Short mmCIF file of C-alpha atoms (C1' of nucleotides) in Angstrom, two decimals:
data_model
loop_
_atom_site.label_atom_id
_atom_site.label_comp_id
_atom_site.label_asym_id
_atom_site.label_seq_id
_atom_site.Cartn_x
_atom_site.Cartn_y
_atom_site.Cartn_z
CA UNK A 1 24.22 -0.90 -4.24
CA UNK A 2 22.30 2.27 -3.77
CA UNK A 3 23.90 5.05 -1.87
CA UNK A 4 21.42 6.13 0.75
CA UNK A 5 21.51 9.92 0.74
CA UNK A 6 20.68 10.98 4.26
CA UNK A 7 18.15 13.74 3.76
CA UNK A 8 17.02 15.80 6.70
CA UNK A 9 13.57 14.36 6.65
CA UNK A 10 14.98 10.83 6.78
CA UNK A 11 17.29 11.74 9.64
CA UNK A 12 14.45 13.32 11.59
CA UNK A 13 12.13 10.41 10.87
CA UNK A 14 14.83 8.00 12.03
CA UNK A 15 15.32 9.95 15.21
CA UNK A 16 11.61 10.13 15.98
CA UNK A 17 11.19 6.44 15.17
CA UNK A 18 13.98 5.69 17.60
CA UNK A 19 12.46 7.85 20.30
CA UNK A 20 9.14 6.12 19.84
CA UNK A 21 10.61 2.63 19.91
CA UNK A 22 12.65 3.36 23.02
CA UNK A 23 9.60 4.68 24.77
CA UNK A 24 10.81 8.24 24.96
CA UNK A 25 7.52 9.05 23.29
CA UNK A 26 4.95 6.62 24.58
CA UNK A 27 1.98 5.06 22.86
CA UNK A 28 -1.01 7.35 22.70
CA UNK A 29 1.08 10.35 23.70
CA UNK A 30 1.06 13.61 21.81
CA UNK A 31 4.28 14.69 20.18
CA UNK A 32 5.48 18.25 20.58
CA UNK A 33 3.85 20.58 18.10
CA UNK A 34 5.27 20.72 14.61
CA UNK A 35 6.58 24.21 15.24
CA UNK A 36 8.44 23.02 18.35
CA UNK A 37 9.86 20.01 16.58
CA UNK A 38 10.94 22.17 13.65
CA UNK A 39 12.80 24.43 16.05
CA UNK A 40 14.35 21.50 17.87
CA UNK A 41 15.68 19.99 14.65
CA UNK A 42 16.41 23.43 13.17
CA UNK A 43 14.45 22.78 9.99
CA UNK A 44 11.53 24.55 8.42
CA UNK A 45 8.01 23.31 9.07
CA UNK A 46 7.48 21.77 5.60
CA UNK A 47 10.61 19.68 6.10
CA UNK A 48 9.52 18.57 9.52
CA UNK A 49 6.08 17.74 8.21
CA UNK A 50 7.53 15.59 5.46
CA UNK A 51 9.42 13.64 8.13
CA UNK A 52 6.17 13.08 10.02
CA UNK A 53 4.54 12.01 6.76
CA UNK A 54 6.99 9.10 6.57
CA UNK A 55 6.01 7.96 10.05
CA UNK A 56 2.34 8.26 9.17
CA UNK A 57 2.88 6.01 6.18
CA UNK A 58 4.36 3.43 8.52
CA UNK A 59 1.42 3.71 10.87
CA UNK A 60 3.57 4.96 13.73
CA UNK A 61 2.00 8.38 14.01
CA UNK A 62 -1.53 9.62 13.68
CA UNK A 63 -2.20 13.25 12.91
CA UNK A 64 -5.33 14.85 14.22
CA UNK A 65 -5.98 18.20 12.68
CA UNK A 66 -6.18 20.89 15.30
CA UNK A 67 -4.92 18.65 18.11
CA UNK A 68 -1.52 17.32 17.23
CA UNK A 69 0.53 14.31 16.23
CA UNK A 70 0.01 11.22 18.36
CA UNK A 71 2.02 8.06 18.75
CA UNK A 72 -0.24 5.30 17.53
CA UNK A 73 -0.97 2.52 19.94
CA UNK A 74 0.42 -0.76 18.71
CA UNK A 75 -2.67 -2.81 18.08
CA UNK A 76 -3.08 -6.50 17.99
CA UNK A 77 -2.39 -7.76 14.51
CA UNK A 78 -5.32 -9.45 12.87
CA UNK A 79 -5.04 -12.26 10.40
CA UNK A 80 -7.80 -13.01 7.97
CA UNK A 81 -8.00 -16.74 7.40
CA UNK A 82 -8.70 -17.47 3.78
CA UNK A 83 -10.05 -20.53 2.06
CA UNK A 84 -12.91 -20.95 4.48
CA UNK A 85 -16.41 -21.08 3.18
CA UNK A 86 -18.42 -19.32 5.82
CA UNK A 87 -17.81 -15.75 6.72
CA UNK A 88 -17.85 -17.20 10.18
CA UNK A 89 -14.10 -16.97 10.45
CA UNK A 90 -14.12 -13.31 9.92
CA UNK A 91 -16.99 -12.65 12.26
CA UNK A 92 -15.99 -14.92 15.12
CA UNK A 93 -12.51 -13.70 14.73
CA UNK A 94 -13.69 -10.16 15.20
CA UNK A 95 -15.70 -11.24 18.20
CA UNK A 96 -13.25 -10.08 20.87
CA UNK A 97 -13.30 -6.70 19.17
CA UNK A 98 -16.16 -4.29 19.38
CA UNK A 99 -18.09 -4.47 16.16
CA UNK A 100 -20.32 -1.88 14.59
CA UNK A 101 -22.73 -3.18 12.02
CA UNK A 102 -25.23 -1.43 9.81
CA UNK A 103 -27.56 -2.80 7.19
CA UNK A 104 -29.03 -0.90 4.25
CA UNK A 105 -30.57 -1.61 0.92
CA UNK A 106 -28.92 -0.13 -2.13
CA UNK A 107 -28.93 -0.50 -5.87
CA UNK A 108 -26.15 -2.35 -7.58
CA UNK A 109 -23.99 0.15 -9.42
CA UNK A 110 -21.70 -0.97 -12.18
CA UNK A 111 -18.86 -2.45 -10.19
CA UNK A 112 -21.09 -4.33 -7.77
CA UNK A 113 -23.38 -5.52 -10.54
CA UNK A 114 -20.39 -7.09 -12.29
CA UNK A 115 -19.12 -8.62 -9.09
CA UNK A 116 -22.44 -10.19 -8.17
CA UNK A 117 -23.35 -10.91 -11.77
CA UNK A 118 -26.74 -9.24 -11.47
CA UNK A 119 -28.38 -6.62 -13.70
CA UNK A 120 -27.43 -3.02 -12.93
CA UNK A 121 -29.66 -1.33 -10.38
CA UNK A 122 -30.74 -4.62 -8.83
CA UNK A 123 -31.64 -4.25 -5.18
CA UNK A 124 -28.88 -5.37 -2.84
CA UNK A 125 -28.61 -5.68 0.88
CA UNK A 126 -25.43 -4.11 2.17
CA UNK A 127 -23.96 -4.95 5.54
CA UNK A 128 -21.31 -2.56 6.76
CA UNK A 129 -19.10 -4.02 9.41
CA UNK A 130 -16.43 -2.13 11.33
CA UNK A 131 -14.34 -3.86 13.97
CA UNK A 132 -12.87 -1.71 16.71
CA UNK A 133 -10.22 -2.35 19.30
CA UNK A 134 -10.87 0.20 22.00
CA UNK A 135 -11.69 3.36 20.12
CA UNK A 136 -9.51 2.59 17.15
CA UNK A 137 -11.13 1.14 14.03
CA UNK A 138 -9.42 -2.03 13.06
CA UNK A 139 -10.94 -3.27 9.86
CA UNK A 140 -13.75 -2.54 7.47
CA UNK A 141 -16.04 -4.97 5.69
CA UNK A 142 -18.84 -4.41 3.24
CA UNK A 143 -20.93 -7.46 2.47
CA UNK A 144 -23.51 -7.57 -0.31
CA UNK A 145 -26.34 -10.00 -1.04
CA UNK A 146 -28.87 -9.99 -3.83
CA UNK A 147 -31.95 -8.72 -2.06
CA UNK A 148 -33.97 -11.89 -2.52
CA UNK A 149 -31.21 -14.02 -1.06
CA UNK A 150 -30.56 -11.93 2.01
CA UNK A 151 -31.65 -13.63 5.19
CA UNK A 152 -35.03 -12.18 6.05
CA UNK A 153 -34.07 -10.71 9.38
CA UNK A 154 -31.29 -8.76 7.73
CA UNK A 155 -33.68 -6.81 5.55
CA UNK A 156 -35.79 -5.73 8.49
CA UNK A 157 -35.31 -2.11 9.43
CA UNK A 158 -32.30 -1.74 11.74
CA UNK A 159 -31.98 -5.24 13.08
CA UNK A 160 -29.91 -5.66 16.19
CA UNK A 161 -26.21 -5.89 15.36
CA UNK A 162 -25.84 -9.16 17.24
CA UNK A 163 -28.52 -10.69 15.04
CA UNK A 164 -26.67 -9.61 11.95
CA UNK A 165 -23.42 -11.10 13.16
CA UNK A 166 -25.09 -14.34 14.11
CA UNK A 167 -26.77 -14.49 10.75
CA UNK A 168 -23.55 -13.99 8.84
CA UNK A 169 -21.73 -16.54 10.89
CA UNK A 170 -24.34 -19.21 10.28
CA UNK A 171 -23.26 -21.67 7.63
CA UNK A 172 -25.11 -21.28 4.38
CA UNK A 173 -25.86 -24.62 2.78
CA UNK A 174 -25.54 -24.04 -0.91
CA UNK A 175 -22.11 -22.52 -1.35
CA UNK A 176 -19.83 -24.49 -3.59
CA UNK A 177 -17.06 -22.11 -4.46
CA UNK A 178 -15.42 -19.14 -2.88
CA UNK A 179 -13.05 -16.86 -4.73
CA UNK A 180 -10.86 -14.46 -2.81
CA UNK A 181 -8.92 -11.80 -4.64
CA UNK A 182 -6.38 -9.71 -2.77
CA UNK A 183 -4.65 -6.53 -3.73
CA UNK A 184 -2.62 -3.79 -2.15
CA UNK A 185 -3.40 -0.13 -2.61
CA UNK A 186 -3.70 3.16 -0.81
CA UNK A 187 -7.06 3.81 0.80
CA UNK A 188 -9.53 6.31 -0.56
CA UNK A 189 -10.16 9.38 1.53
CA UNK A 190 -13.39 7.85 2.85
CA UNK A 191 -11.74 4.56 3.77
CA UNK A 192 -8.86 6.34 5.45
CA UNK A 193 -11.30 8.40 7.49
CA UNK A 194 -13.35 5.35 8.48
CA UNK A 195 -10.25 3.46 9.55
CA UNK A 196 -8.59 6.54 11.06
CA UNK A 197 -5.44 5.95 9.08
CA UNK A 198 -3.36 8.10 6.81
CA UNK A 199 -4.10 7.97 3.10
CA UNK A 200 -0.43 7.05 2.71
CA UNK A 201 -0.75 3.83 4.71
CA UNK A 202 -1.23 0.86 2.40
CA UNK A 203 -4.29 -1.32 2.86
CA UNK A 204 -4.93 -4.93 1.99
CA UNK A 205 -8.11 -5.17 -0.02
CA UNK A 206 -9.86 -8.52 -0.21
CA UNK A 207 -12.79 -9.25 -2.46
CA UNK A 208 -14.63 -12.44 -1.65
CA UNK A 209 -17.23 -13.89 -3.97
CA UNK A 210 -19.25 -16.95 -2.97
CA UNK A 211 -21.16 -19.00 -5.50
CA UNK A 212 -23.87 -21.61 -4.98
CA UNK A 213 -24.36 -24.91 -6.76
CA UNK A 214 -26.17 -23.28 -9.67
CA UNK A 215 -23.30 -20.88 -10.27
CA UNK A 216 -25.19 -17.92 -8.93
CA UNK A 217 -23.30 -15.40 -6.85
CA UNK A 218 -24.80 -15.56 -3.40
CA UNK A 219 -22.67 -13.04 -1.61
CA UNK A 220 -19.81 -10.67 -2.21
CA UNK A 221 -17.69 -9.14 0.49
CA UNK A 222 -15.15 -6.35 0.36
CA UNK A 223 -12.75 -6.45 3.28
CA UNK A 224 -10.21 -3.80 4.03
CA UNK A 225 -7.34 -4.19 6.46
CA UNK A 226 -4.77 -1.52 7.28
CA UNK A 227 -1.46 -2.87 6.04
CA UNK A 228 0.36 -2.32 9.31
CA UNK A 229 -1.99 -4.42 11.37
CA UNK A 230 -3.68 -6.94 9.18
CA UNK A 231 -2.71 -9.73 6.83
CA UNK A 232 -4.32 -12.75 5.23
CA UNK A 233 -3.27 -16.35 5.60
CA UNK A 234 -4.08 -19.21 3.26
CA UNK A 235 -3.13 -22.75 4.11
CA UNK A 236 -3.20 -25.49 1.52
CA UNK A 237 -2.84 -29.08 2.63
CA UNK A 238 -2.26 -31.88 0.20
CA UNK A 239 -4.22 -35.04 0.52
CA UNK A 240 -2.02 -38.15 0.11
CA UNK A 241 -3.13 -38.91 -3.43
CA UNK A 242 -2.29 -35.41 -4.54
CA UNK A 243 1.10 -35.81 -2.97
CA UNK A 244 2.21 -38.40 -5.50
CA UNK A 245 4.96 -36.98 -7.66
CA UNK A 246 3.79 -36.58 -11.19
CA UNK A 247 7.14 -36.82 -12.94
CA UNK B 1 -20.58 12.48 4.36
CA UNK B 2 -17.21 14.06 4.09
CA UNK B 3 -16.89 17.37 2.40
CA UNK B 4 -14.18 17.05 -0.19
CA UNK B 5 -12.12 20.20 0.06
CA UNK B 6 -10.75 20.85 -3.41
CA UNK B 7 -7.12 21.67 -2.79
CA UNK B 8 -4.99 22.89 -5.64
CA UNK B 9 -2.91 19.77 -5.71
CA UNK B 10 -6.07 17.66 -6.00
CA UNK B 11 -7.41 19.85 -8.77
CA UNK B 12 -4.15 19.65 -10.68
CA UNK B 13 -3.88 15.91 -10.14
CA UNK B 14 -7.46 15.50 -11.39
CA UNK B 15 -6.72 17.54 -14.47
CA UNK B 16 -3.53 15.65 -15.28
CA UNK B 17 -5.29 12.33 -14.65
CA UNK B 18 -7.97 13.39 -17.07
CA UNK B 19 -5.47 14.46 -19.70
CA UNK B 20 -3.69 11.14 -19.37
CA UNK B 21 -6.87 9.09 -19.59
CA UNK B 22 -8.11 11.00 -22.62
CA UNK B 23 -4.81 10.45 -24.36
CA UNK B 24 -3.81 14.08 -24.34
CA UNK B 25 -0.66 12.81 -22.69
CA UNK B 26 0.13 9.42 -24.14
CA UNK B 27 1.67 6.38 -22.53
CA UNK B 28 5.43 6.59 -22.32
CA UNK B 29 5.41 10.27 -23.13
CA UNK B 30 7.24 12.85 -21.09
CA UNK B 31 5.16 15.47 -19.35
CA UNK B 32 6.16 19.13 -19.58
CA UNK B 33 8.79 20.01 -17.01
CA UNK B 34 7.64 20.74 -13.50
CA UNK B 35 8.53 24.39 -13.94
CA UNK B 36 6.37 24.60 -17.08
CA UNK B 37 3.47 22.82 -15.42
CA UNK B 38 3.76 25.06 -12.38
CA UNK B 39 3.53 28.10 -14.64
CA UNK B 40 0.61 26.66 -16.57
CA UNK B 41 -1.36 25.99 -13.40
CA UNK B 42 -0.06 29.16 -11.74
CA UNK B 43 1.13 27.36 -8.65
CA UNK B 44 4.52 27.11 -7.03
CA UNK B 45 6.76 24.15 -7.78
CA UNK B 46 6.27 22.41 -4.42
CA UNK B 47 2.52 22.46 -4.97
CA UNK B 48 2.84 21.10 -8.45
CA UNK B 49 5.21 18.42 -7.24
CA UNK B 50 2.75 17.33 -4.58
CA UNK B 51 0.13 16.90 -7.31
CA UNK B 52 2.54 14.72 -9.27
CA UNK B 53 3.22 12.75 -6.09
CA UNK B 54 -0.43 11.74 -6.01
CA UNK B 55 -0.21 10.41 -9.55
CA UNK B 56 2.97 8.54 -8.70
CA UNK B 57 1.21 6.85 -5.82
CA UNK B 58 -1.43 5.68 -8.27
CA UNK B 59 1.18 4.36 -10.63
CA UNK B 60 0.15 6.74 -13.40
CA UNK B 61 3.38 8.69 -13.55
CA UNK B 62 7.00 7.71 -13.20
CA UNK B 63 9.58 10.29 -12.26
CA UNK B 64 13.10 9.94 -13.57
CA UNK B 65 15.51 12.25 -11.88
CA UNK B 66 17.20 14.51 -14.37
CA UNK B 67 14.96 13.49 -17.27
CA UNK B 68 11.38 14.26 -16.39
CA UNK B 69 7.98 12.87 -15.49
CA UNK B 70 6.69 10.14 -17.77
CA UNK B 71 3.25 8.67 -18.27
CA UNK B 72 3.54 5.07 -17.23
CA UNK B 73 2.60 2.48 -19.79
CA UNK B 74 -0.43 0.50 -18.71
CA UNK B 75 0.95 -2.96 -18.22
CA UNK B 76 -0.82 -6.25 -18.31
CA UNK B 77 -2.15 -7.07 -14.88
CA UNK B 78 -0.74 -10.18 -13.36
CA UNK B 79 -2.60 -12.46 -11.02
CA UNK B 80 -0.80 -14.76 -8.68
CA UNK B 81 -2.75 -17.97 -8.26
CA UNK B 82 -2.65 -19.12 -4.69
CA UNK B 83 -3.32 -22.48 -3.15
CA UNK B 84 -1.16 -24.34 -5.62
CA UNK B 85 1.62 -26.49 -4.37
CA UNK B 86 4.32 -26.02 -6.96
CA UNK B 87 5.82 -22.68 -7.68
CA UNK B 88 5.09 -23.78 -11.21
CA UNK B 89 2.15 -21.44 -11.44
CA UNK B 90 4.22 -18.45 -10.73
CA UNK B 91 7.00 -19.41 -13.06
CA UNK B 92 4.97 -20.59 -16.00
CA UNK B 93 2.75 -17.67 -15.52
CA UNK B 94 5.71 -15.36 -15.86
CA UNK B 95 6.85 -17.27 -18.91
CA UNK B 96 5.57 -14.82 -21.50
CA UNK B 97 7.49 -12.14 -19.67
CA UNK B 98 11.22 -11.76 -19.80
CA UNK B 99 12.64 -13.15 -16.62
CA UNK B 100 15.91 -12.34 -14.97
CA UNK B 101 17.13 -14.90 -12.51
CA UNK B 102 20.15 -14.98 -10.26
CA UNK B 103 21.25 -17.55 -7.74
CA UNK B 104 23.51 -16.98 -4.76
CA UNK B 105 24.33 -18.59 -1.49
CA UNK B 106 23.77 -16.58 1.65
CA UNK B 107 23.53 -17.08 5.37
CA UNK B 108 20.15 -17.10 7.04
CA UNK B 109 19.77 -13.93 9.03
CA UNK B 110 17.24 -13.66 11.77
CA UNK B 111 14.07 -13.19 9.75
CA UNK B 112 14.86 -15.89 7.22
CA UNK B 113 16.04 -18.30 9.88
CA UNK B 114 12.68 -17.98 11.61
CA UNK B 115 10.80 -18.37 8.39
CA UNK B 116 12.65 -21.51 7.33
CA UNK B 117 12.95 -22.79 10.86
CA UNK B 118 16.69 -23.31 10.59
CA UNK B 119 19.52 -22.19 12.91
CA UNK B 120 20.78 -18.65 12.31
CA UNK B 121 23.62 -18.40 9.82
CA UNK B 122 22.65 -21.64 8.10
CA UNK B 123 23.64 -21.68 4.46
CA UNK B 124 20.76 -20.92 2.13
CA UNK B 125 20.39 -20.83 -1.61
CA UNK B 126 18.69 -17.67 -2.77
CA UNK B 127 17.03 -17.37 -6.15
CA UNK B 128 16.24 -13.83 -7.21
CA UNK B 129 13.62 -13.65 -9.88
CA UNK B 130 12.52 -10.51 -11.66
CA UNK B 131 9.87 -10.62 -14.35
CA UNK B 132 9.91 -7.89 -16.96
CA UNK B 133 7.42 -6.78 -19.53
CA UNK B 134 9.42 -4.90 -22.11
CA UNK B 135 11.86 -2.87 -20.09
CA UNK B 136 9.59 -2.41 -17.12
CA UNK B 137 10.07 -4.68 -14.13
CA UNK B 138 6.85 -6.36 -13.28
CA UNK B 139 7.35 -8.40 -10.15
CA UNK B 140 10.03 -9.51 -7.78
CA UNK B 141 10.51 -12.89 -6.16
CA UNK B 142 13.09 -14.14 -3.73
CA UNK B 143 13.08 -17.88 -3.14
CA UNK B 144 15.10 -19.56 -0.41
CA UNK B 145 16.05 -23.20 0.14
CA UNK B 146 18.11 -24.75 2.88
CA UNK B 147 21.40 -25.38 1.11
CA UNK B 148 21.27 -29.15 1.38
CA UNK B 149 17.79 -29.27 -0.12
CA UNK B 150 18.47 -27.03 -3.07
CA UNK B 151 18.46 -28.89 -6.36
CA UNK B 152 22.09 -29.54 -7.21
CA UNK B 153 22.12 -27.62 -10.46
CA UNK B 154 20.91 -24.53 -8.67
CA UNK B 155 23.96 -24.38 -6.49
CA UNK B 156 26.33 -24.53 -9.41
CA UNK B 157 28.01 -21.26 -10.22
CA UNK B 158 25.78 -19.15 -12.45
CA UNK B 159 23.50 -21.77 -13.94
CA UNK B 160 21.57 -20.77 -17.00
CA UNK B 161 18.39 -18.91 -16.10
CA UNK B 162 16.26 -21.30 -18.11
CA UNK B 163 17.59 -24.20 -16.05
CA UNK B 164 16.65 -22.41 -12.86
CA UNK B 165 13.15 -21.75 -14.06
CA UNK B 166 12.71 -25.34 -15.20
CA UNK B 167 13.97 -26.54 -11.84
CA UNK B 168 11.58 -24.39 -9.87
CA UNK B 169 8.66 -25.39 -12.01
CA UNK B 170 9.32 -29.09 -11.53
CA UNK B 171 7.00 -30.65 -8.98
CA UNK B 172 8.72 -31.53 -5.75
CA UNK B 173 7.45 -34.75 -4.32
CA UNK B 174 7.41 -34.30 -0.60
CA UNK B 175 5.44 -31.13 -0.04
CA UNK B 176 2.43 -31.57 2.15
CA UNK B 177 1.48 -28.09 3.18
CA UNK B 178 1.83 -24.62 1.77
CA UNK B 179 1.16 -21.48 3.76
CA UNK B 180 0.74 -18.20 2.00
CA UNK B 181 0.63 -14.99 3.97
CA UNK B 182 -0.26 -11.75 2.24
CA UNK B 183 0.12 -8.21 3.37
CA UNK B 184 0.03 -4.72 1.95
CA UNK B 185 2.73 -2.17 2.57
CA UNK B 186 4.87 0.45 0.92
CA UNK B 187 8.03 -0.84 -0.71
CA UNK B 188 11.48 -0.25 0.74
CA UNK B 189 13.77 2.02 -1.22
CA UNK B 190 15.57 -1.02 -2.68
CA UNK B 191 12.36 -2.72 -3.72
CA UNK B 192 11.03 0.45 -5.28
CA UNK B 193 14.23 0.85 -7.25
CA UNK B 194 14.22 -2.76 -8.40
CA UNK B 195 10.59 -2.51 -9.53
CA UNK B 196 10.99 1.04 -10.86
CA UNK B 197 8.05 2.25 -8.86
CA UNK B 198 7.53 5.09 -6.46
CA UNK B 199 8.00 4.37 -2.76
CA UNK B 200 4.46 5.68 -2.38
CA UNK B 201 2.91 2.93 -4.53
CA UNK B 202 1.60 0.12 -2.37
CA UNK B 203 2.88 -3.39 -2.97
CA UNK B 204 1.32 -6.75 -2.27
CA UNK B 205 3.78 -8.86 -0.33
CA UNK B 206 3.32 -12.62 -0.33
CA UNK B 207 5.29 -14.99 1.85
CA UNK B 208 5.00 -18.61 0.86
CA UNK B 209 6.30 -21.39 3.06
CA UNK B 210 6.23 -25.00 1.88
CA UNK B 211 6.62 -27.88 4.28
CA UNK B 212 7.37 -31.53 3.59
CA UNK B 213 5.87 -34.62 5.21
CA UNK B 214 8.26 -34.43 8.16
CA UNK B 215 7.26 -30.86 8.92
CA UNK B 216 10.53 -29.46 7.67
CA UNK B 217 10.40 -26.21 5.75
CA UNK B 218 11.59 -27.02 2.27
CA UNK B 219 11.28 -23.67 0.66
CA UNK B 220 10.27 -20.11 1.41
CA UNK B 221 9.42 -17.52 -1.18
CA UNK B 222 8.90 -13.79 -0.88
CA UNK B 223 6.92 -12.38 -3.76
CA UNK B 224 6.36 -8.71 -4.35
CA UNK B 225 3.80 -7.28 -6.75
CA UNK B 226 3.22 -3.60 -7.40
CA UNK B 227 -0.28 -2.90 -6.18
CA UNK B 228 -1.40 -1.25 -9.40
CA UNK B 229 -0.66 -4.23 -11.58
CA UNK B 230 -0.73 -7.36 -9.52
CA UNK B 231 -3.14 -9.22 -7.30
CA UNK B 232 -3.57 -12.69 -5.88
CA UNK B 233 -6.46 -15.05 -6.39
CA UNK B 234 -7.45 -17.96 -4.19
CA UNK B 235 -10.23 -20.30 -5.20
CA UNK B 236 -11.77 -22.71 -2.74
CA UNK B 237 -14.09 -25.42 -3.98
CA UNK B 238 -16.17 -27.48 -1.68
CA UNK B 239 -16.33 -31.21 -2.11
CA UNK B 240 -19.92 -32.53 -1.82
CA UNK B 241 -19.53 -33.92 1.70
CA UNK B 242 -18.24 -30.60 2.97
CA UNK B 243 -21.21 -28.96 1.41
CA UNK B 244 -23.62 -30.56 3.84
CA UNK B 245 -25.17 -27.92 6.07
CA UNK B 246 -24.02 -28.37 9.60
CA UNK B 247 -26.82 -26.67 11.46
"C1'" DG C 1 26.63 22.95 -19.89
"C1'" DA C 2 21.75 23.17 -20.22
"C1'" DG C 3 17.76 21.27 -18.43
"C1'" DT C 4 15.59 18.32 -15.34
"C1'" DG C 5 13.96 16.84 -10.83
"C1'" DG C 6 15.28 16.79 -5.32
"C1'" DT C 7 15.51 19.21 -1.18
"C1'" DC C 8 14.92 22.92 1.67
"C1'" DT C 9 13.77 27.67 3.58
"C1'" DA C 10 11.05 31.27 5.96
"C1'" DG C 11 7.60 32.81 5.97
"C1'" DA C 12 1.89 33.64 4.94
"C1'" DC C 13 -2.78 32.52 5.54
"C1'" DC C 14 -6.61 29.10 6.30
"C1'" DA C 15 -9.22 25.34 8.89
"C1'" DC C 16 -9.99 22.65 12.77
"C1'" DG C 17 -10.36 21.47 17.89
"C1'" DA C 18 -10.85 22.39 22.61
"C1'" DG C 19 -11.68 25.28 26.35
"C1'" DT D 1 -9.98 32.68 21.37
"C1'" DC D 2 -5.80 30.26 20.87
"C1'" DG D 3 -2.94 26.61 19.56
"C1'" DT D 4 -2.86 23.09 16.46
"C1'" DG D 5 -2.13 21.16 11.85
"C1'" DG D 6 -3.13 22.09 6.34
"C1'" DT D 7 -1.89 24.43 2.34
"C1'" DC D 8 0.71 27.32 -0.34
"C1'" DT D 9 4.33 30.68 -2.01
"C1'" DA D 10 8.64 32.24 -4.31
"C1'" DG D 11 12.35 31.60 -4.30
"C1'" DA D 12 17.58 29.06 -3.34
"C1'" DC D 13 20.81 25.55 -4.08
"C1'" DC D 14 22.14 20.69 -5.12
"C1'" DA D 15 22.14 16.25 -7.93
"C1'" DC D 16 21.27 13.83 -11.92
"C1'" DT D 17 20.90 12.99 -17.20
"C1'" DC D 18 22.02 13.72 -21.66
"C1'" DA D 19 24.01 15.82 -25.51
#
DNA sequence: GAGTGGTCTAGACCACGAG
DNA sequence: TCGTGGTCTAGACCACTCA
């Protein structure tokens, strides 16, 4: 067994966690300034800040430079349903949330070219998709199509967001295989900013590649969910014939 | 666009990253002591340590208290294959690695009782499963069965690890549904110690629940993969009739 | 015991945000 | 402008590892 050495930062983090969970500090509220908290706990500011850093990593506290530390509102957890062929799930699922969508045309750089199996610098249509709950960003999706395969109304200049969503949700006939790869990592600075999370809060990264009957990659999507409020669920059912024991 | 403010810790981290990737510091090697590095970069030790913390979070550096900072060996990436009914995949997949297995009987506490849908304090068989590559732990799995469903030779006192692995890999006849839930988070102190990773390196957490034809939960597994060397892959193929466009 | 990392202090100065 | 957090310093002292 490991002996848990109670460091000051752990003790302070525990105390703040407790005060948050008991409602002494309420959701959305600003905590006392770091200087005040440091005085209250009789520690130096770096020590106090390291305690707050722990809470940030858990998604309990959000720091806003120049304004203060805020108790993060507990948001509805979102579950990405995997193993479904249309992106419909994702989109309709995000429906109750406010969604910001943006479409642009870019050139495939190396990573995307590999993913979509197209030559480097091929034209791609990118759809950027941010779901919000209230003012808080909730998830981030980047969806790429080879330019010639993108639905025509997506490539028009600034199509209405509702049209984009409807388009993505529509079933596409030719898909035969969908691969979804998931990994856990810390967000980049850009991702953290877009999602308004700390760079020390783990995110679930999902890369979805859909292939048509000819083996061509028709669409690739990069989804990003903050680890404290999103997960992915895959359900596999066995048909009766598969259920037969093999041994 | 966000203006990237080049802080000293970022600059130092970038430089060390570069030196590692160019082989100036080789895998497994010890870095100069923090005091030496601080002198070389003319920063204070806390600043230098915060730079090293970034590299730890990326899995590039491993700190060993009292010995030094070491360049982590790049390990083979492991991919968990989802959507498969037997745990066989996981086990056989780990086969080329050295596997440490341990079996114990425990009582279901609240979280496990919910997961397995059994009364609290029910007896459970726990299989702890750590895959190693060389001396480095690679992944962690905890598998739970209701005691009465556990294969008999698992409940024997200290069965041979090979027997356990063989048992888990054997197809179990009655499974009808498998649910796999994935999330990203930072490891607990215990998990980080077991996997020899930093608590700031994200892990992919996979909870797998298998149900038999009667709806009873037959087995639950908690898998943990360090984010820098493990991911999960789910492949969905459409049968021809499903492929028919619906609209 | 010598050398390493772990934690912490008590400040300084800079950058951001809101009024 | 003022209060906030962001970064950094130059130490001190403790805990761990290894010879």
